[in-house]
């Protein structure tokens, strides 16, 4: 791998290596207690001696004068458009080898919303596998993905089941490789409710939300890949409801492709095209490989539409049974 040029004298006030699924990332900033670290579970923080796969420098006070990238994403960042619904002041990005440098204000608004997602896409595009937006739980030696639109009740479902015996894997991002699930150890953004501990008082980017570290709150998996057993589509509608239906594979694959495939959900198609050197045919081949892998994974395991108020003990017990044995009892 080509080594990046030296940055010169930059006074770093934050310097921490974190694990994001299969990758290790060094996050360094001239901002003390850089807020982006709050979005990673403490379980993801690595020892100081860890040699990272990638280095990210977020500089607010010093501009090292490195040449800006020429990618579509770099142009978007320079205009203040980050990704999907995230906007802010203009940001300059410069990348070389295994180093990415961001220069601008309030760069914590970019690390989780964009950089982490980009790195997971780049990793899976390079090594194979899939980057998915999904929660994941384990029961025994198998994993279940939980997918759904924003507000569908994924976090409430995860929290209720983990407080009743399920093992936590991740609440947000998954790398799926060779039929096995590996999660990213992030904190959970949750809105106040009966499932939210009063101790969770760390503010999120959205002032209506708070951050909870699930690796401190729940039994959790060690981080190695877990074989995928099932996929649930969370679709909470109303209190007291409980309805679980198995979906036909074609319906299941269409839903998962639109609501869990990271490339689609986070609008990373420009990034993938740039990773393919701007070659549309190479992009089509890479996208086709990912899409085929996604459909194969969904077709090889049962998918359930889950509409359930997990606050009810009887509902929760039935879902735990489904989690454990794959049946609808």
GROMACS .gro file of C-alpha atoms in nm:
model
  329
    1UNK     CA    1   0.000   0.000   0.000
    2UNK     CA    2   0.132   0.343  -0.090
    3UNK     CA    3   0.230   0.543   0.216
    4UNK     CA    4   0.086   0.896   0.246
    5UNK     CA    5   0.317   1.198   0.263
    6UNK     CA    6   0.403   1.337   0.607
    7UNK     CA    7   0.167   1.599   0.749
    8UNK     CA    8   0.429   1.801   0.930
    9UNK     CA    9   0.378   1.944   1.276
   10UNK     CA   10   0.012   1.908   1.375
   11UNK     CA   11  -0.076   1.916   1.745
   12UNK     CA   12  -0.318   1.628   1.804
   13UNK     CA   13  -0.549   1.658   2.107
   14UNK     CA   14  -0.739   1.334   2.037
   15UNK     CA   15  -0.578   1.012   1.917
   16UNK     CA   16  -0.767   0.681   1.944
   17UNK     CA   17  -0.780   0.356   1.746
   18UNK     CA   18  -1.126   0.201   1.713
   19UNK     CA   19  -1.250  -0.117   1.552
   20UNK     CA   20  -1.524  -0.091   1.288
   21UNK     CA   21  -1.615  -0.453   1.216
   22UNK     CA   22  -1.325  -0.612   1.026
   23UNK     CA   23  -1.121  -0.287   1.018
   24UNK     CA   24  -0.920  -0.082   1.265
   25UNK     CA   25  -0.932   0.296   1.229
   26UNK     CA   26  -0.712   0.557   1.395
   27UNK     CA   27  -0.911   0.874   1.463
   28UNK     CA   28  -0.688   1.173   1.536
   29UNK     CA   29  -0.794   1.535   1.574
   30UNK     CA   30  -0.667   1.871   1.692
   31UNK     CA   31  -0.994   1.897   1.889
   32UNK     CA   32  -0.973   1.764   2.246
   33UNK     CA   33  -1.220   1.487   2.334
   34UNK     CA   34  -1.325   1.478   1.969
   35UNK     CA   35  -1.705   1.417   1.982
   36UNK     CA   36  -1.701   1.159   1.702
   37UNK     CA   37  -1.561   0.904   1.948
   38UNK     CA   38  -1.890   0.913   2.139
   39UNK     CA   39  -2.050   0.718   1.854
   40UNK     CA   40  -1.825   0.416   1.908
   41UNK     CA   41  -1.886   0.176   2.194
   42UNK     CA   42  -1.602   0.160   2.441
   43UNK     CA   43  -1.583  -0.204   2.335
   44UNK     CA   44  -1.454  -0.075   2.000
   45UNK     CA   45  -1.167   0.125   2.152
   46UNK     CA   46  -0.834  -0.048   2.089
   47UNK     CA   47  -0.503  -0.034   2.283
   48UNK     CA   48  -0.261   0.247   2.198
   49UNK     CA   49  -0.018  -0.008   2.053
   50UNK     CA   50  -0.266  -0.121   1.784
   51UNK     CA   51  -0.140  -0.063   1.430
   52UNK     CA   52  -0.448   0.061   1.240
   53UNK     CA   53  -0.556  -0.038   0.892
   54UNK     CA   54  -0.659   0.321   0.816
   55UNK     CA   55  -0.580   0.662   0.963
   56UNK     CA   56  -0.835   0.944   0.974
   57UNK     CA   57  -0.722   1.295   1.071
   58UNK     CA   58  -0.994   1.550   1.144
   59UNK     CA   59  -0.845   1.899   1.158
   60UNK     CA   60  -1.040   2.208   1.252
   61UNK     CA   61  -0.760   2.447   1.338
   62UNK     CA   62  -0.476   2.352   1.104
   63UNK     CA   63  -0.485   2.316   0.725
   64UNK     CA   64  -0.183   2.110   0.617
   65UNK     CA   65  -0.227   2.224   0.257
   66UNK     CA   66  -0.264   1.877   0.107
   67UNK     CA   67  -0.419   1.853  -0.241
   68UNK     CA   68  -0.796   1.796  -0.234
   69UNK     CA   69  -0.942   1.477  -0.379
   70UNK     CA   70  -1.100   1.493  -0.722
   71UNK     CA   71  -1.384   1.250  -0.644
   72UNK     CA   72  -1.755   1.329  -0.660
   73UNK     CA   73  -1.772   1.298  -0.282
   74UNK     CA   74  -1.495   1.555  -0.239
   75UNK     CA   75  -1.693   1.801  -0.451
   76UNK     CA   76  -2.002   1.736  -0.242
   77UNK     CA   77  -1.817   1.789   0.085
   78UNK     CA   78  -1.670   2.114  -0.044
   79UNK     CA   79  -2.026   2.238  -0.101
   80UNK     CA   80  -2.146   2.133   0.246
   81UNK     CA   81  -2.339   1.825   0.134
   82UNK     CA   82  -2.223   1.521   0.330
   83UNK     CA   83  -2.443   1.215   0.267
   84UNK     CA   84  -2.821   1.152   0.258
   85UNK     CA   85  -2.970   1.403   0.504
   86UNK     CA   86  -2.645   1.532   0.657
   87UNK     CA   87  -2.531   1.883   0.568
   88UNK     CA   88  -2.292   2.133   0.722
   89UNK     CA   89  -2.008   2.375   0.658
   90UNK     CA   90  -1.779   2.302   0.360
   91UNK     CA   91  -1.518   2.035   0.426
   92UNK     CA   92  -1.196   1.959   0.238
   93UNK     CA   93  -1.094   1.595   0.201
   94UNK     CA   94  -0.752   1.466   0.100
   95UNK     CA   95  -0.673   1.095   0.086
   96UNK     CA   96  -0.358   0.906   0.005
   97UNK     CA   97  -0.277   0.542   0.071
   98UNK     CA   98  -0.423   0.443   0.405
   99UNK     CA   99  -0.475   0.802   0.528
  100UNK     CA  100  -0.777   1.029   0.499
  101UNK     CA  101  -0.754   1.393   0.610
  102UNK     CA  102  -1.061   1.610   0.665
  103UNK     CA  103  -1.028   1.985   0.718
  104UNK     CA  104  -1.325   2.188   0.842
  105UNK     CA  105  -1.547   2.267   1.138
  106UNK     CA  106  -1.759   2.023   1.341
  107UNK     CA  107  -1.613   1.720   1.165
  108UNK     CA  108  -1.788   1.485   1.409
  109UNK     CA  109  -2.085   1.534   1.175
  110UNK     CA  110  -1.895   1.341   0.909
  111UNK     CA  111  -1.713   1.055   1.083
  112UNK     CA  112  -2.010   0.832   1.157
  113UNK     CA  113  -2.259   0.961   0.894
  114UNK     CA  114  -2.011   0.923   0.609
  115UNK     CA  115  -1.654   0.804   0.676
  116UNK     CA  116  -1.743   0.481   0.858
  117UNK     CA  117  -1.995   0.388   0.589
  118UNK     CA  118  -1.750   0.468   0.310
  119UNK     CA  119  -1.476   0.257   0.468
  120UNK     CA  120  -1.709  -0.041   0.510
  121UNK     CA  121  -1.818  -0.007   0.147
  122UNK     CA  122  -1.455   0.018   0.032
  123UNK     CA  123  -1.356  -0.285   0.237
  124UNK     CA  124  -1.635  -0.505   0.102
  125UNK     CA  125  -1.581  -0.383  -0.254
  126UNK     CA  126  -1.215  -0.477  -0.225
  127UNK     CA  127  -1.233  -0.804  -0.032
  128UNK     CA  128  -1.583  -0.932  -0.110
  129UNK     CA  129  -1.878  -0.945   0.125
  130UNK     CA  130  -2.157  -0.698   0.188
  131UNK     CA  131  -2.203  -0.385   0.397
  132UNK     CA  132  -2.555  -0.377   0.540
  133UNK     CA  133  -2.756  -0.133   0.749
  134UNK     CA  134  -2.905  -0.373   1.002
  135UNK     CA  135  -2.916  -0.468   1.365
  136UNK     CA  136  -2.814  -0.821   1.461
  137UNK     CA  137  -2.878  -1.050   1.755
  138UNK     CA  138  -2.742  -1.393   1.837
  139UNK     CA  139  -2.906  -1.694   1.994
  140UNK     CA  140  -2.665  -1.977   2.052
  141UNK     CA  141  -2.427  -2.000   1.758
  142UNK     CA  142  -2.643  -1.825   1.497
  143UNK     CA  143  -2.741  -1.467   1.412
  144UNK     CA  144  -3.059  -1.291   1.305
  145UNK     CA  145  -3.055  -0.962   1.114
  146UNK     CA  146  -3.318  -0.700   1.193
  147UNK     CA  147  -3.394  -0.464   0.905
  148UNK     CA  148  -3.645  -0.183   0.861
  149UNK     CA  149  -3.707   0.180   0.782
  150UNK     CA  150  -3.634   0.454   1.033
  151UNK     CA  151  -3.890   0.448   1.313
  152UNK     CA  152  -3.985   0.084   1.248
  153UNK     CA  153  -3.891  -0.016   1.603
  154UNK     CA  154  -3.557  -0.190   1.543
  155UNK     CA  155  -3.385  -0.041   1.849
  156UNK     CA  156  -3.683  -0.113   2.076
  157UNK     CA  157  -3.698  -0.470   1.945
  158UNK     CA  158  -3.325  -0.523   2.000
  159UNK     CA  159  -3.336  -0.372   2.349
  160UNK     CA  160  -3.637  -0.574   2.461
  161UNK     CA  161  -3.493  -0.904   2.340
  162UNK     CA  162  -3.142  -0.841   2.474
  163UNK     CA  163  -3.284  -0.763   2.818
  164UNK     CA  164  -3.457  -1.101   2.807
  165UNK     CA  165  -3.179  -1.336   2.700
  166UNK     CA  166  -3.069  -1.257   2.344
  167UNK     CA  167  -2.704  -1.173   2.277
  168UNK     CA  168  -2.631  -0.835   2.123
  169UNK     CA  169  -2.417  -0.812   1.806
  170UNK     CA  170  -2.485  -0.466   1.663
  171UNK     CA  171  -2.758  -0.206   1.633
  172UNK     CA  172  -2.664  -0.045   1.304
  173UNK     CA  173  -2.396  -0.180   1.070
  174UNK     CA  174  -2.312  -0.532   0.957
  175UNK     CA  175  -2.050  -0.688   0.732
  176UNK     CA  176  -2.179  -1.014   0.585
  177UNK     CA  177  -1.910  -1.245   0.447
  178UNK     CA  178  -1.951  -1.611   0.345
  179UNK     CA  179  -2.286  -1.633   0.523
  180UNK     CA  180  -2.154  -1.495   0.855
  181UNK     CA  181  -2.241  -1.170   1.033
  182UNK     CA  182  -1.986  -0.933   1.189
  183UNK     CA  183  -2.116  -0.623   1.364
  184UNK     CA  184  -1.978  -0.273   1.420
  185UNK     CA  185  -1.957  -0.178   1.787
  186UNK     CA  186  -2.137   0.154   1.793
  187UNK     CA  187  -2.347   0.330   2.051
  188UNK     CA  188  -2.723   0.337   1.999
  189UNK     CA  189  -2.915   0.656   1.915
  190UNK     CA  190  -3.245   0.626   2.097
  191UNK     CA  191  -3.537   0.850   2.177
  192UNK     CA  192  -3.665   0.864   2.536
  193UNK     CA  193  -3.913   0.593   2.627
  194UNK     CA  194  -3.967   0.308   2.872
  195UNK     CA  195  -3.671   0.117   2.721
  196UNK     CA  196  -3.421   0.401   2.768
  197UNK     CA  197  -3.222   0.407   3.091
  198UNK     CA  198  -3.228   0.742   3.266
  199UNK     CA  199  -2.848   0.722   3.286
  200UNK     CA  200  -2.824   0.760   2.909
  201UNK     CA  201  -2.767   1.134   2.897
  202UNK     CA  202  -2.506   1.174   2.624
  203UNK     CA  203  -2.658   1.391   2.352
  204UNK     CA  204  -2.663   1.272   1.991
  205UNK     CA  205  -2.641   1.486   1.678
  206UNK     CA  206  -3.020   1.492   1.682
  207UNK     CA  207  -3.113   1.676   2.006
  208UNK     CA  208  -3.421   1.454   2.041
  209UNK     CA  209  -3.199   1.147   2.086
  210UNK     CA  210  -2.956   1.013   2.346
  211UNK     CA  211  -2.662   0.775   2.314
  212UNK     CA  212  -2.658   0.439   2.490
  213UNK     CA  213  -2.364   0.196   2.490
  214UNK     CA  214  -2.527  -0.145   2.433
  215UNK     CA  215  -2.203  -0.329   2.506
  216UNK     CA  216  -2.227  -0.204   2.864
  217UNK     CA  217  -2.602  -0.263   2.891
  218UNK     CA  218  -2.648  -0.611   2.737
  219UNK     CA  219  -2.478  -0.949   2.703
  220UNK     CA  220  -2.284  -0.912   2.381
  221UNK     CA  221  -2.099  -1.119   2.128
  222UNK     CA  222  -1.719  -1.105   2.123
  223UNK     CA  223  -1.703  -0.966   1.768
  224UNK     CA  224  -1.608  -1.268   1.558
  225UNK     CA  225  -1.842  -1.354   1.266
  226UNK     CA  226  -2.160  -1.548   1.351
  227UNK     CA  227  -2.343  -1.766   1.094
  228UNK     CA  228  -2.661  -1.603   0.964
  229UNK     CA  229  -2.979  -1.794   1.040
  230UNK     CA  230  -3.271  -1.557   0.969
  231UNK     CA  231  -3.375  -1.206   0.869
  232UNK     CA  232  -3.653  -1.008   1.035
  233UNK     CA  233  -3.822  -0.703   0.884
  234UNK     CA  234  -3.926  -0.483   1.178
  235UNK     CA  235  -4.257  -0.306   1.117
  236UNK     CA  236  -4.400  -0.184   1.448
  237UNK     CA  237  -4.740  -0.024   1.390
  238UNK     CA  238  -4.938   0.002   1.714
  239UNK     CA  239  -4.925  -0.086   2.085
  240UNK     CA  240  -5.035  -0.440   2.183
  241UNK     CA  241  -4.999  -0.571   1.826
  242UNK     CA  242  -4.829  -0.904   1.760
  243UNK     CA  243  -4.815  -1.052   1.410
  244UNK     CA  244  -4.530  -1.256   1.261
  245UNK     CA  245  -4.543  -1.369   0.898
  246UNK     CA  246  -4.284  -1.550   0.688
  247UNK     CA  247  -4.221  -1.373   0.358
  248UNK     CA  248  -4.163  -1.529   0.014
  249UNK     CA  249  -3.795  -1.504  -0.087
  250UNK     CA  250  -3.854  -1.261  -0.375
  251UNK     CA  251  -4.047  -1.018  -0.153
  252UNK     CA  252  -3.788  -1.050   0.123
  253UNK     CA  253  -3.497  -0.984  -0.112
  254UNK     CA  254  -3.663  -0.674  -0.259
  255UNK     CA  255  -3.721  -0.526   0.088
  256UNK     CA  256  -3.371  -0.602   0.211
  257UNK     CA  257  -3.213  -0.463  -0.106
  258UNK     CA  258  -3.378  -0.124  -0.055
  259UNK     CA  259  -3.370  -0.094   0.324
  260UNK     CA  260  -3.050  -0.275   0.424
  261UNK     CA  261  -2.806  -0.269   0.130
  262UNK     CA  262  -2.561  -0.002   0.249
  263UNK     CA  263  -2.482   0.119  -0.104
  264UNK     CA  264  -2.848   0.206  -0.160
  265UNK     CA  265  -2.946   0.323   0.187
  266UNK     CA  266  -2.657   0.568   0.223
  267UNK     CA  267  -2.637   0.678  -0.142
  268UNK     CA  268  -2.279   0.558  -0.187
  269UNK     CA  269  -2.306   0.488  -0.561
  270UNK     CA  270  -2.078   0.783  -0.648
  271UNK     CA  271  -1.818   0.648  -0.406
  272UNK     CA  272  -1.831   0.302  -0.558
  273UNK     CA  273  -1.799   0.448  -0.908
  274UNK     CA  274  -1.489   0.641  -0.798
  275UNK     CA  275  -1.351   0.326  -0.634
  276UNK     CA  276  -1.395   0.163  -0.978
  277UNK     CA  277  -1.190   0.441  -1.136
  278UNK     CA  278  -1.496   0.601  -1.295
  279UNK     CA  279  -1.549   0.288  -1.509
  280UNK     CA  280  -1.924   0.228  -1.537
  281UNK     CA  281  -1.880  -0.131  -1.654
  282UNK     CA  282  -1.658  -0.211  -1.358
  283UNK     CA  283  -1.921  -0.047  -1.137
  284UNK     CA  284  -2.193  -0.263  -1.294
  285UNK     CA  285  -1.990  -0.579  -1.231
  286UNK     CA  286  -1.920  -0.485  -0.870
  287UNK     CA  287  -2.281  -0.387  -0.806
  288UNK     CA  288  -2.402  -0.707  -0.969
  289UNK     CA  289  -2.173  -0.914  -0.749
  290UNK     CA  290  -2.302  -0.743  -0.433
  291UNK     CA  291  -2.666  -0.769  -0.538
  292UNK     CA  292  -2.637  -1.138  -0.625
  293UNK     CA  293  -2.466  -1.206  -0.293
  294UNK     CA  294  -2.740  -1.020  -0.106
  295UNK     CA  295  -3.020  -1.212  -0.278
  296UNK     CA  296  -2.842  -1.544  -0.218
  297UNK     CA  297  -2.805  -1.467   0.152
  298UNK     CA  298  -3.173  -1.379   0.190
  299UNK     CA  299  -3.288  -1.679  -0.015
  300UNK     CA  300  -3.081  -1.916   0.201
  301UNK     CA  301  -3.257  -1.827   0.526
  302UNK     CA  302  -3.616  -1.754   0.635
  303UNK     CA  303  -3.731  -1.392   0.646
  304UNK     CA  304  -4.011  -1.279   0.874
  305UNK     CA  305  -4.221  -0.963   0.884
  306UNK     CA  306  -4.238  -0.880   1.255
  307UNK     CA  307  -4.507  -0.646   1.386
  308UNK     CA  308  -4.487  -0.679   1.760
  309UNK     CA  309  -4.505  -0.470   2.074
  310UNK     CA  310  -4.204  -0.621   2.247
  311UNK     CA  311  -4.295  -0.450   2.577
  312UNK     CA  312  -4.553  -0.729   2.630
  313UNK     CA  313  -4.401  -1.033   2.801
  314UNK     CA  314  -4.598  -1.288   2.596
  315UNK     CA  315  -4.495  -1.123   2.268
  316UNK     CA  316  -4.134  -1.105   2.378
  317UNK     CA  317  -4.131  -1.473   2.474
  318UNK     CA  318  -4.267  -1.574   2.135
  319UNK     CA  319  -4.004  -1.366   1.957
  320UNK     CA  320  -3.728  -1.518   2.170
  321UNK     CA  321  -3.855  -1.861   2.069
  322UNK     CA  322  -3.845  -1.757   1.704
  323UNK     CA  323  -3.494  -1.621   1.753
  324UNK     CA  324  -3.377  -1.949   1.906
  325UNK     CA  325  -3.534  -2.214   1.684
  326UNK     CA  326  -3.649  -2.040   1.366
  327UNK     CA  327  -4.010  -2.150   1.421
  328UNK     CA  328  -4.317  -1.932   1.457
  329UNK     CA  329  -4.430  -2.083   1.786
   0.00000   0.00000   0.00000
